[in-house]
mmCIF file of C-alpha atoms in Angstrom:
data_model
loop_
_atom_site.group_PDB
_atom_site.id
_atom_site.type_symbol
_atom_site.label_atom_id
_atom_site.label_comp_id
_atom_site.label_asym_id
_atom_site.label_seq_id
_atom_site.Cartn_x
_atom_site.Cartn_y
_atom_site.Cartn_z
ATOM 1 C CA MET A 275 19.146 -7.181 -9.862
ATOM 2 C CA ASP A 276 19.897 -6.314 -13.480
ATOM 3 C CA LYS A 277 17.527 -4.865 -16.024
ATOM 4 C CA GLY A 278 16.799 -8.296 -17.430
ATOM 5 C CA ASP A 279 15.160 -9.416 -14.196
ATOM 6 C CA ARG A 280 11.797 -7.828 -14.786
ATOM 7 C CA ARG A 281 8.405 -9.409 -14.380
ATOM 8 C CA ARG A 282 5.007 -8.399 -15.595
ATOM 9 C CA THR A 283 3.245 -5.795 -13.502
ATOM 10 C CA PRO A 284 -0.022 -6.958 -11.879
ATOM 11 C CA ARG A 285 -3.150 -5.365 -13.260
ATOM 12 C CA LEU A 286 -6.100 -4.096 -11.279
ATOM 13 C CA GLY A 287 -9.499 -4.637 -12.816
ATOM 14 C CA SER A 288 -13.023 -3.818 -11.779
ATOM 15 C CA GLU A 289 -14.340 -7.054 -10.318
ATOM 16 C CA PRO A 290 -17.775 -6.889 -8.676
ATOM 17 C CA ILE A 291 -17.906 -6.533 -4.913
ATOM 18 C CA PRO A 292 -19.807 -9.338 -3.168
ATOM 19 C CA SER A 293 -22.759 -8.173 -1.127
ATOM 20 C CA ILE A 294 -23.025 -9.202 2.504
ATOM 21 C CA CYS A 295 -26.423 -7.613 3.033
ATOM 22 C CA GLY A 296 -29.277 -9.687 4.415
ATOM 23 C CA SER A 297 -32.861 -8.804 5.217
ATOM 24 C CA SER A 298 -33.533 -5.838 7.479
ATOM 25 C CA SER A 299 -34.612 -8.179 10.291
ATOM 26 C CA GLU A 300 -31.385 -10.192 10.296
ATOM 27 C CA PRO A 301 -28.244 -9.035 12.127
ATOM 28 C CA ILE A 302 -25.325 -8.811 9.727
ATOM 29 C CA ALA A 303 -21.978 -10.075 10.974
ATOM 30 C CA PRO A 304 -18.948 -8.491 9.322
ATOM 31 C CA PRO A 305 -16.585 -10.815 7.460
ATOM 32 C CA PRO A 306 -13.528 -11.850 9.500
ATOM 33 C CA LEU A 307 -11.236 -9.806 7.246
ATOM 34 C CA ILE A 308 -11.847 -7.296 4.472
ATOM 35 C CA ARG A 309 -9.574 -5.758 1.858
ATOM 36 C CA PHE A 310 -9.991 -2.079 1.025
ATOM 37 C CA HIS A 311 -8.281 -0.090 -1.726
ATOM 38 C CA LYS A 312 -7.640 3.158 0.108
ATOM 39 C CA PRO A 313 -7.548 6.197 -2.169
ATOM 40 C CA TYR A 314 -5.202 9.135 -1.716
ATOM 41 C CA GLY A 315 -6.398 11.599 0.922
ATOM 42 C CA VAL A 316 -8.130 9.063 3.171
ATOM 43 C CA LEU A 317 -7.017 8.365 6.735
ATOM 44 C CA SER A 318 -6.592 4.866 8.173
ATOM 45 C CA GLN A 319 -9.395 5.591 10.638
ATOM 46 C CA PHE A 320 -13.137 6.054 10.386
ATOM 47 C CA THR A 321 -13.203 9.647 11.628
ATOM 48 C CA PRO A 322 -12.125 12.424 9.229
ATOM 49 C CA GLU A 323 -9.626 15.065 10.340
ATOM 50 C CA GLY A 324 -9.098 18.428 8.696
ATOM 51 C CA ARG A 325 -8.737 18.045 4.947
ATOM 52 C CA TRP A 326 -8.457 14.247 5.123
ATOM 53 C CA ARG A 327 -11.475 11.978 4.711
ATOM 54 C CA GLY A 328 -12.218 8.990 6.945
ATOM 55 C CA LEU A 329 -13.046 5.358 6.235
ATOM 56 C CA LYS A 330 -16.697 5.880 7.164
ATOM 57 C CA ASP A 331 -17.190 7.465 3.735
ATOM 58 C CA PHE A 332 -16.444 4.062 2.168
ATOM 59 C CA ILE A 333 -17.055 1.287 4.721
ATOM 60 C CA ASP A 334 -20.302 0.926 6.675
ATOM 61 C CA LEU A 335 -19.593 -2.145 8.774
ATOM 62 C CA PRO A 336 -19.747 -2.343 12.574
ATOM 63 C CA GLY A 337 -17.007 -3.996 14.570
ATOM 64 C CA VAL A 338 -14.103 -3.853 12.116
ATOM 65 C CA TYR A 339 -10.827 -2.073 12.790
ATOM 66 C CA VAL A 340 -7.726 -1.250 10.781
ATOM 67 C CA ALA A 341 -4.940 -3.835 10.862
ATOM 68 C CA GLY A 342 -1.812 -1.968 9.819
ATOM 69 C CA ARG A 343 -1.958 1.697 8.949
ATOM 70 C CA LEU A 344 -1.345 3.508 5.670
ATOM 71 C CA ASP A 345 -0.575 7.231 5.500
ATOM 72 C CA ALA A 346 -3.254 9.565 4.154
ATOM 73 C CA ASP A 347 -1.005 10.572 1.244
ATOM 74 C CA SER A 348 -0.430 6.926 0.297
ATOM 75 C CA GLU A 349 -2.793 4.582 -1.524
ATOM 76 C CA GLY A 350 -3.511 0.902 -1.794
ATOM 77 C CA LEU A 351 -4.309 -2.113 0.325
ATOM 78 C CA LEU A 352 -5.714 -1.619 3.806
ATOM 79 C CA LEU A 353 -6.932 -4.596 5.847
ATOM 80 C CA LEU A 354 -9.704 -4.369 8.437
ATOM 81 C CA THR A 355 -10.908 -7.036 10.851
ATOM 82 C CA GLY A 356 -12.899 -7.576 14.017
ATOM 83 C CA ASP A 357 -10.542 -10.346 15.167
ATOM 84 C CA GLY A 358 -8.098 -8.887 17.683
ATOM 85 C CA ARG A 359 -5.539 -11.673 17.291
ATOM 86 C CA LEU A 360 -5.576 -11.399 13.521
ATOM 87 C CA GLN A 361 -5.302 -7.626 13.750
ATOM 88 C CA ALA A 362 -2.209 -7.936 15.948
ATOM 89 C CA ARG A 363 -0.608 -10.517 13.679
ATOM 90 C CA ILE A 364 -1.023 -8.263 10.643
ATOM 91 C CA ALA A 365 -0.060 -4.991 12.301
ATOM 92 C CA ASP A 366 2.728 -6.000 14.695
ATOM 93 C CA PRO A 367 6.184 -5.739 13.026
ATOM 94 C CA ARG A 368 7.397 -8.603 15.232
ATOM 95 C CA PHE A 369 5.528 -11.023 12.975
ATOM 96 C CA LYS A 370 7.516 -9.676 9.981
ATOM 97 C CA MET A 371 4.614 -9.962 7.522
ATOM 98 C CA GLU A 372 5.919 -8.767 4.161
ATOM 99 C CA LYS A 373 4.382 -5.614 2.706
ATOM 100 C CA VAL A 374 4.762 -4.942 -1.019
ATOM 101 C CA TYR A 375 4.663 -1.412 -2.425
ATOM 102 C CA TRP A 376 4.541 0.036 -5.911
ATOM 103 C CA VAL A 377 6.543 3.240 -5.772
ATOM 104 C CA GLN A 378 6.800 5.965 -8.394
ATOM 105 C CA VAL A 379 10.091 7.737 -7.824
ATOM 106 C CA GLU A 380 11.813 10.730 -9.311
ATOM 107 C CA GLY A 381 14.608 9.853 -11.701
ATOM 108 C CA GLU A 382 15.788 6.441 -12.872
ATOM 109 C CA PRO A 383 17.284 4.257 -10.113
ATOM 110 C CA ASP A 384 20.320 2.362 -11.354
ATOM 111 C CA ASP A 385 21.451 -1.081 -10.247
ATOM 112 C CA ALA A 386 23.498 0.407 -7.403
ATOM 113 C CA ALA A 387 20.465 2.216 -5.983
ATOM 114 C CA LEU A 388 18.344 -0.937 -6.150
ATOM 115 C CA ALA A 389 21.137 -2.951 -4.535
ATOM 116 C CA ALA A 390 21.306 -0.421 -1.699
ATOM 117 C CA LEU A 391 17.564 -0.775 -1.108
ATOM 118 C CA ARG A 392 17.938 -4.559 -1.022
ATOM 119 C CA ASP A 393 20.929 -4.560 1.299
ATOM 120 C CA GLY A 394 19.577 -1.916 3.684
ATOM 121 C CA VAL A 395 20.012 1.840 3.847
ATOM 122 C CA ARG A 396 20.928 3.929 6.871
ATOM 123 C CA LEU A 397 18.103 6.128 8.159
ATOM 124 C CA ASN A 398 18.108 8.478 11.132
ATOM 125 C CA ASP A 399 16.542 5.722 13.262
ATOM 126 C CA GLY A 400 19.006 3.055 12.151
ATOM 127 C CA PRO A 401 19.673 0.842 9.133
ATOM 128 C CA THR A 402 16.811 -0.893 7.375
ATOM 129 C CA ARG A 403 16.562 -4.650 7.094
ATOM 130 C CA PRO A 404 17.207 -6.385 3.780
ATOM 131 C CA ALA A 405 14.359 -5.876 1.312
ATOM 132 C CA ARG A 406 13.309 -6.875 -2.176
ATOM 133 C CA ALA A 407 13.510 -4.205 -4.864
ATOM 134 C CA ARG A 408 13.086 -4.263 -8.636
ATOM 135 C CA ARG A 409 12.167 -1.964 -11.498
ATOM 136 C CA LEU A 410 8.759 -2.375 -13.105
ATOM 137 C CA ASP A 411 8.465 -2.452 -16.882
ATOM 138 C CA ALA A 412 5.468 -0.113 -16.794
ATOM 139 C CA ALA A 413 3.232 1.718 -14.371
ATOM 140 C CA PRO A 414 0.842 -0.556 -12.463
ATOM 141 C CA ALA A 415 -2.661 -0.575 -13.942
ATOM 142 C CA ILE A 416 -4.213 1.436 -11.129
ATOM 143 C CA GLY A 417 -5.131 4.606 -12.987
ATOM 144 C CA PRO A 418 -4.054 8.178 -12.216
ATOM 145 C CA ARG A 419 -4.033 9.611 -8.733
ATOM 146 C CA ASP A 420 -6.634 12.192 -7.727
ATOM 147 C CA PRO A 421 -5.203 14.791 -7.398
ATOM 148 C CA PRO A 422 -2.395 13.985 -9.844
ATOM 149 C CA ILE A 423 1.204 13.959 -8.684
ATOM 150 C CA ARG A 424 3.467 16.879 -9.486
ATOM 151 C CA VAL A 425 6.235 16.016 -11.912
ATOM 152 C CA ARG A 426 9.028 18.064 -13.429
ATOM 153 C CA ALA A 427 9.056 17.910 -17.220
ATOM 154 C CA ALA A 428 12.841 17.642 -17.417
ATOM 155 C CA ILE A 429 13.104 14.755 -14.930
ATOM 156 C CA PRO A 430 11.788 11.252 -15.764
ATOM 157 C CA THR A 431 10.000 9.051 -13.258
ATOM 158 C CA THR A 432 10.286 5.314 -12.644
ATOM 159 C CA TRP A 433 8.065 2.726 -10.986
ATOM 160 C CA ILE A 434 9.754 0.236 -8.667
ATOM 161 C CA GLU A 435 8.428 -2.558 -6.481
ATOM 162 C CA LEU A 436 9.729 -2.600 -2.919
ATOM 163 C CA ALA A 437 8.934 -5.304 -0.358
ATOM 164 C CA ILE A 438 9.796 -4.804 3.320
ATOM 165 C CA ARG A 439 9.141 -6.576 6.621
ATOM 166 C CA GLU A 440 9.316 -3.538 8.884
ATOM 167 C CA GLY A 441 6.803 -0.881 9.859
ATOM 168 C CA ARG A 442 8.689 2.335 10.551
ATOM 169 C CA ASN A 443 7.053 5.703 10.053
ATOM 170 C CA ARG A 444 7.116 6.653 6.341
ATOM 171 C CA GLN A 445 9.840 4.088 5.818
ATOM 172 C CA VAL A 446 9.481 3.540 2.074
ATOM 173 C CA ARG A 447 9.598 7.266 1.350
ATOM 174 C CA ARG A 448 12.699 7.662 3.493
ATOM 175 C CA MET A 449 14.387 4.673 1.862
ATOM 176 C CA THR A 450 13.959 5.946 -1.685
ATOM 177 C CA ALA A 451 15.068 9.430 -0.653
ATOM 178 C CA ALA A 452 18.192 7.918 0.943
ATOM 179 C CA VAL A 453 19.268 6.502 -2.435
ATOM 180 C CA GLY A 454 18.564 9.780 -4.228
ATOM 181 C CA HIS A 455 15.101 9.102 -5.658
ATOM 182 C CA PRO A 456 12.269 10.832 -3.771
ATOM 183 C CA THR A 457 8.897 9.087 -3.764
ATOM 184 C CA LEU A 458 6.203 10.773 -5.847
ATOM 185 C CA ARG A 459 3.448 8.181 -5.454
ATOM 186 C CA LEU A 460 3.157 5.245 -3.070
ATOM 187 C CA VAL A 461 0.705 2.350 -3.464
ATOM 188 C CA ARG A 462 0.627 -0.674 -1.156
ATOM 189 C CA ALA A 463 0.000 -3.718 -3.343
ATOM 190 C CA ALA A 464 0.037 -6.562 -0.802
ATOM 191 C CA ILE A 465 0.298 -7.498 2.864
ATOM 192 C CA GLY A 466 1.477 -11.075 3.295
ATOM 193 C CA PRO A 467 -0.898 -13.326 1.304
ATOM 194 C CA TYR A 468 -3.464 -10.545 0.802
ATOM 195 C CA ALA A 469 -3.255 -8.410 -2.358
ATOM 196 C CA LEU A 470 -5.233 -5.658 -4.059
ATOM 197 C CA ASP A 471 -6.196 -8.301 -6.608
ATOM 198 C CA GLY A 472 -8.501 -6.253 -8.821
ATOM 199 C CA LEU A 473 -9.957 -3.872 -6.255
ATOM 200 C CA ALA A 474 -10.804 -0.457 -7.654
ATOM 201 C CA PRO A 475 -9.912 2.583 -5.511
ATOM 202 C CA GLY A 476 -12.516 3.250 -2.826
ATOM 203 C CA THR A 477 -13.986 -0.275 -2.892
ATOM 204 C CA TRP A 478 -13.727 -3.258 -0.546
ATOM 205 C CA ARG A 479 -14.566 -6.949 -0.379
ATOM 206 C CA PRO A 480 -14.047 -9.865 2.016
ATOM 207 C CA ALA A 481 -10.467 -11.155 1.953
#
């Protein structure tokens, strides 16, 4: 993809979160699927471990479970559901549900690097499947990370969008490193038809 093939970067706003609370005498059923904007430093589980926080600090709903994990040092969309079949469909790589990431990398990937990401790069556990990759005109409107990333003053950074249909351990980070551009910040923007769509970090709403 050449430099002319650039599209506008989605913006995240601060839309209100619908309430699902009823009266204290009524049992509250969780929605079938919720979207959560996971901040940096939060595990994809309710229980905290060591220096990492857990989901219970943000989500107080019984009977929902993570559908597709996201590393503690990554940010962005996390889906939770109480429907076992839906959970499996989202999380199981066999269903090949596309996952879209906004990735801040070190340096400025050229067309050859982007083409390599699209065609597949060789990792220590085998080559990756074809993917979609493009440069973003500007940083996504998601605000700074807390804590901020470490950058070197003499080396520029670039935001790219990478869409994959696999679920290997730390795959996106390994892919960008394989083409010479280590990942500095990783934000999952979408899983299949579900997107961040205005969610502020640390907030959730029914999908």
